CSV table of C-alpha atoms in Angstrom, one decimal:
chain,number,residue,atom,x,y,z
A,1,MET,CA,0.0,-0.4,0.2
A,2,ALA,CA,3.1,2.5,0.7
A,3,ALA,CA,4.3,2.2,-2.9
A,4,ALA,CA,0.7,3.5,-4.5
A,5,LEU,CA,1.6,7.0,-4.5
A,6,GLN,CA,5.4,7.7,-4.2
A,7,PRO,CA,6.5,11.4,-5.0
A,8,VAL,CA,9.0,11.2,-7.9
A,9,PRO,CA,12.6,12.8,-6.9
A,10,ASN,CA,12.6,16.2,-7.9
A,11,ALA,CA,8.7,16.4,-8.1
A,12,ARG,CA,8.8,20.2,-7.5
A,13,ARG,CA,10.6,20.5,-10.5
A,14,VAL,CA,8.8,18.1,-12.5
A,15,GLY,CA,5.6,18.8,-11.4
A,16,VAL,CA,4.6,14.8,-11.0
A,17,ILE,CA,3.6,12.3,-8.8
A,18,SER,CA,3.9,8.6,-10.0
A,19,HIS,CA,2.0,5.5,-9.2
A,20,GLN,CA,4.9,3.4,-10.2
A,21,ALA,CA,8.6,4.0,-10.0
A,22,SER,CA,8.8,3.1,-13.8
A,23,VAL,CA,6.6,5.8,-14.5
A,24,ARG,CA,8.9,8.7,-13.5
A,25,GLN,CA,9.6,11.0,-15.7
A,26,SER,CA,13.9,11.7,-16.3
A,27,GLN,CA,15.1,15.1,-15.7
A,28,ASP,CA,17.0,14.8,-19.2
A,29,GLU,CA,13.5,15.0,-20.7
A,30,VAL,CA,12.9,18.4,-22.6
A,31,THR,CA,9.2,19.7,-22.9
A,32,ASP,CA,8.1,20.3,-26.4
A,33,LEU,CA,6.7,24.0,-26.6
A,34,GLY,CA,5.7,23.3,-29.9
A,35,THR,CA,6.7,25.9,-32.8
A,36,PRO,CA,6.7,29.6,-32.4
A,37,GLN,CA,3.0,29.9,-34.4
A,38,THR,CA,1.6,27.4,-31.7
A,39,ARG,CA,3.2,29.3,-28.5
A,40,LYS,CA,1.5,32.1,-30.2
A,41,ARG,CA,-2.0,31.0,-30.5
A,42,LEU,CA,-1.8,29.6,-27.0
A,43,GLN,CA,-0.9,32.9,-25.4
A,44,THR,CA,-3.3,33.7,-22.8
A,45,ASP,CA,-6.0,36.7,-24.0
A,46,ASN,CA,-4.8,40.1,-23.1
A,47,CYS,CA,-8.3,41.0,-21.8
A,48,LEU,CA,-8.4,38.1,-19.6
A,49,LEU,CA,-5.3,39.1,-18.2
A,50,MET,CA,-6.4,42.6,-17.7
A,51,LEU,CA,-9.6,41.5,-15.9
A,52,HIS,CA,-7.7,39.1,-13.8
A,53,LYS,CA,-5.7,42.4,-12.8
A,54,ASP,CA,-9.1,44.5,-12.0
A,55,GLN,CA,-8.0,46.7,-15.0
A,56,ILE,CA,-11.3,46.1,-16.7
A,57,THR,CA,-14.6,45.0,-15.4
A,58,GLN,CA,-16.7,41.8,-16.0
A,59,GLU,CA,-18.9,43.7,-18.3
A,60,GLN,CA,-16.4,45.3,-20.3
A,61,TYR,CA,-14.5,42.0,-20.8
A,62,ASP,CA,-18.0,40.5,-22.0
A,63,GLY,CA,-18.0,43.3,-24.4
A,64,THR,CA,-14.2,42.5,-25.9
A,65,CYS,CA,-15.9,38.4,-26.1
A,66,LEU,CA,-18.8,40.3,-28.2
A,67,ILE,CA,-16.5,42.4,-30.7
A,68,ARG,CA,-14.3,39.6,-31.2
A,69,MET,CA,-17.4,37.1,-32.0
A,70,ALA,CA,-18.9,39.8,-34.1
A,71,TYR,CA,-15.6,40.4,-36.4
A,72,LEU,CA,-15.4,36.7,-36.4
A,73,LEU,CA,-18.8,36.5,-37.8
A,74,ILE,CA,-18.5,39.2,-39.9
A,75,THR,CA,-15.2,38.2,-41.6
A,76,LYS,CA,-16.1,34.5,-41.6
A,77,GLY,CA,-17.4,34.5,-44.9
A,78,MET,CA,-14.1,36.6,-46.6
A,79,ASP,CA,-12.3,33.2,-47.0
A,80,ALA,CA,-10.9,32.0,-50.1
A,81,ARG,CA,-12.3,29.0,-51.4
A,82,VAL,CA,-11.7,26.7,-54.2
A,83,ALA,CA,-14.3,25.5,-56.4
A,84,THR,CA,-13.9,22.4,-58.6
A,85,TYR,CA,-16.7,20.1,-60.8
A,86,GLY,CA,-19.2,18.9,-58.0
A,87,GLU,CA,-17.4,20.3,-54.9
A,88,THR,CA,-16.4,23.3,-53.4
A,89,PHE,CA,-13.4,23.3,-51.0
A,90,GLY,CA,-12.4,25.8,-48.8
A,91,ALA,CA,-14.5,27.9,-46.0
A,92,GLY,CA,-17.8,26.1,-45.6
A,93,LYS,CA,-21.0,26.7,-46.4
A,94,ASP,CA,-23.4,29.6,-46.4
A,95,ASP,CA,-25.3,28.7,-43.3
A,96,TYR,CA,-28.0,30.7,-42.0
A,97,GLU,CA,-27.3,33.7,-38.9
A,98,SER,CA,-28.9,33.2,-35.9
A,99,VAL,CA,-31.0,35.9,-34.1
A,100,TYR,CA,-28.2,36.2,-31.7
A,101,ALA,CA,-25.9,36.4,-34.5
A,102,VAL,CA,-27.7,39.1,-35.9
A,103,MET,CA,-28.1,41.3,-32.8
A,104,VAL,CA,-24.3,41.0,-32.2
A,105,GLN,CA,-23.4,42.0,-35.1
A,106,GLU,CA,-25.8,44.9,-35.0
A,107,HIS,CA,-24.4,46.1,-31.3
A,108,TYR,CA,-20.8,45.9,-32.9
A,109,LEU,CA,-21.6,48.3,-36.2
A,110,ASP,CA,-23.5,50.5,-34.0
A,111,TRP,CA,-20.5,50.8,-31.8
A,112,ILE,CA,-18.4,51.1,-34.6
A,113,ASP,CA,-20.7,54.1,-36.1
A,114,ALA,CA,-20.4,55.8,-32.5
A,115,MET,CA,-16.9,55.7,-32.3
A,116,ALA,CA,-16.7,57.4,-35.8
A,117,GLU,CA,-19.2,60.1,-34.7
A,118,ARG,CA,-17.1,60.6,-31.2
A,119,ALA,CA,-13.9,60.7,-33.6
A,120,ALA,CA,-15.2,63.3,-36.1
A,121,ALA,CA,-16.2,65.3,-33.3
A,122,ASN,CA,-13.4,65.0,-31.8
A,123,ALA,CA,-11.5,66.3,-35.1
A,124,ARG,CA,-14.0,69.1,-35.3
A,125,ALA,CA,-13.0,70.2,-32.0
A,126,LYS,CA,-9.4,70.1,-33.2
A,127,ARG,CA,-8.7,68.0,-30.1
A,128,GLY,CA,-7.2,65.2,-32.2
A,129,GLY,CA,-5.9,62.0,-30.5
A,130,ASN,CA,-6.6,58.2,-30.8
A,131,ARG,CA,-9.7,58.4,-28.4
A,132,TRP,CA,-12.1,57.3,-30.6
A,133,LYS,CA,-10.2,55.5,-33.2
A,134,THR,CA,-11.1,51.9,-33.7
A,135,TRP,CA,-7.6,50.7,-34.2
A,136,LEU,CA,-7.1,51.0,-30.7
A,137,PRO,CA,-9.8,48.8,-29.1
A,138,MET,CA,-9.3,46.3,-32.3
A,139,ALA,CA,-5.4,45.9,-31.9
A,140,VAL,CA,-6.3,44.6,-28.4
A,141,ILE,CA,-9.6,42.9,-28.5
A,142,VAL,CA,-8.9,41.1,-32.4
A,143,ASP,CA,-4.9,41.0,-33.0
A,144,GLY,CA,-4.0,40.4,-29.3
A,145,ILE,CA,-1.5,43.3,-29.2
A,146,THR,CA,-0.8,44.2,-25.5
A,147,CYS,CA,-1.2,47.6,-24.3
A,148,ALA,CA,2.5,48.0,-23.5
A,149,ASP,CA,3.1,47.2,-27.1
A,150,ILE,CA,0.9,49.8,-28.4
A,151,ALA,CA,2.3,52.1,-26.3
A,152,ASP,CA,5.8,51.4,-27.3
A,153,GLN,CA,4.8,51.6,-31.1
A,154,ARG,CA,2.5,54.8,-30.7
A,155,GLY,CA,4.6,56.6,-28.5
A,156,MET,CA,1.7,56.5,-25.8
A,157,LYS,CA,1.8,55.4,-22.2
A,158,THR,CA,0.5,52.4,-21.2
A,159,GLN,CA,-2.2,53.5,-18.7
A,160,THR,CA,-3.3,56.2,-21.6
A,161,VAL,CA,-3.8,52.9,-24.0
A,162,ALA,CA,-6.0,51.2,-21.2
A,163,GLU,CA,-8.1,54.1,-20.5
A,164,TYR,CA,-9.0,54.5,-24.5
A,165,LEU,CA,-9.7,50.5,-24.1
A,166,ARG,CA,-11.8,50.9,-21.3
A,167,ASP,CA,-13.4,54.1,-22.7
A,168,ALA,CA,-14.4,52.1,-26.1
A,169,LEU,CA,-15.7,49.1,-24.1
A,170,ASP,CA,-18.0,51.3,-22.1
A,171,LEU,CA,-19.3,52.9,-25.4
A,172,PHE,CA,-19.9,49.5,-26.7
A,173,ASN,CA,-21.5,48.4,-23.1
A,174,ASP,CA,-23.9,51.7,-23.7
A,175,VAL,CA,-24.9,50.5,-27.2
A,176,ARG,CA,-25.5,47.0,-26.3
A,177,PHE,CA,-27.8,48.0,-23.1
A,178,GLY,CA,-29.7,50.9,-25.2
A,179,ARG,CA,-28.1,53.7,-23.2
A,180,ILE,CA,-27.3,55.3,-26.6
A,181,LYS,CA,-29.8,54.9,-29.1
A,182,ARG,CA,-28.9,54.9,-32.8
A,183,ASP,CA,-31.1,55.7,-35.6
A,184,ARG,CA,-32.3,52.4,-37.7
A,185,LYS,CA,-32.0,53.2,-41.7
A,186,MET,CA,-33.7,50.3,-43.1
A,187,ALA,CA,-33.4,49.3,-46.7
A,188,ALA,CA,-36.2,49.6,-49.0
């Protein structure tokens, strides 16, 4: 019974508890971390890290998930397809969209319009700046670029980039929850 669970030598380093002595990992084994592309795909979501560090609220994080989903739904049909006789290879079929998918896309498009209106108002007032430009939140939310990287690239402060992101997410939630009413122009 005592041999059922035995700690592996250097268990803290290896992180394993063995059932049998023959299952022990050698210290010479190297863990495969994958290719750089795989490691990049497996990195933790920047917005999730910001949520855990209390830099954004849960409502703002939910907004990032909806923005990402709407972006993916809109760009899903833009993949290249290869047609052959009798079959189609590539990006899939033309599926119907659920009511929820349409609603998410409408919130996204209304948010983009609200951001554009605020950016135009800033330009008219000659305030300039990047506060209401969509590239900043999209770079963080969709492309996964960190606020620190954007700050380094653009010569901004990291806190300023995070503040602009929070403002954009608050605006998205205002549009989503109907706190800002948008005019609906229906096609004829």
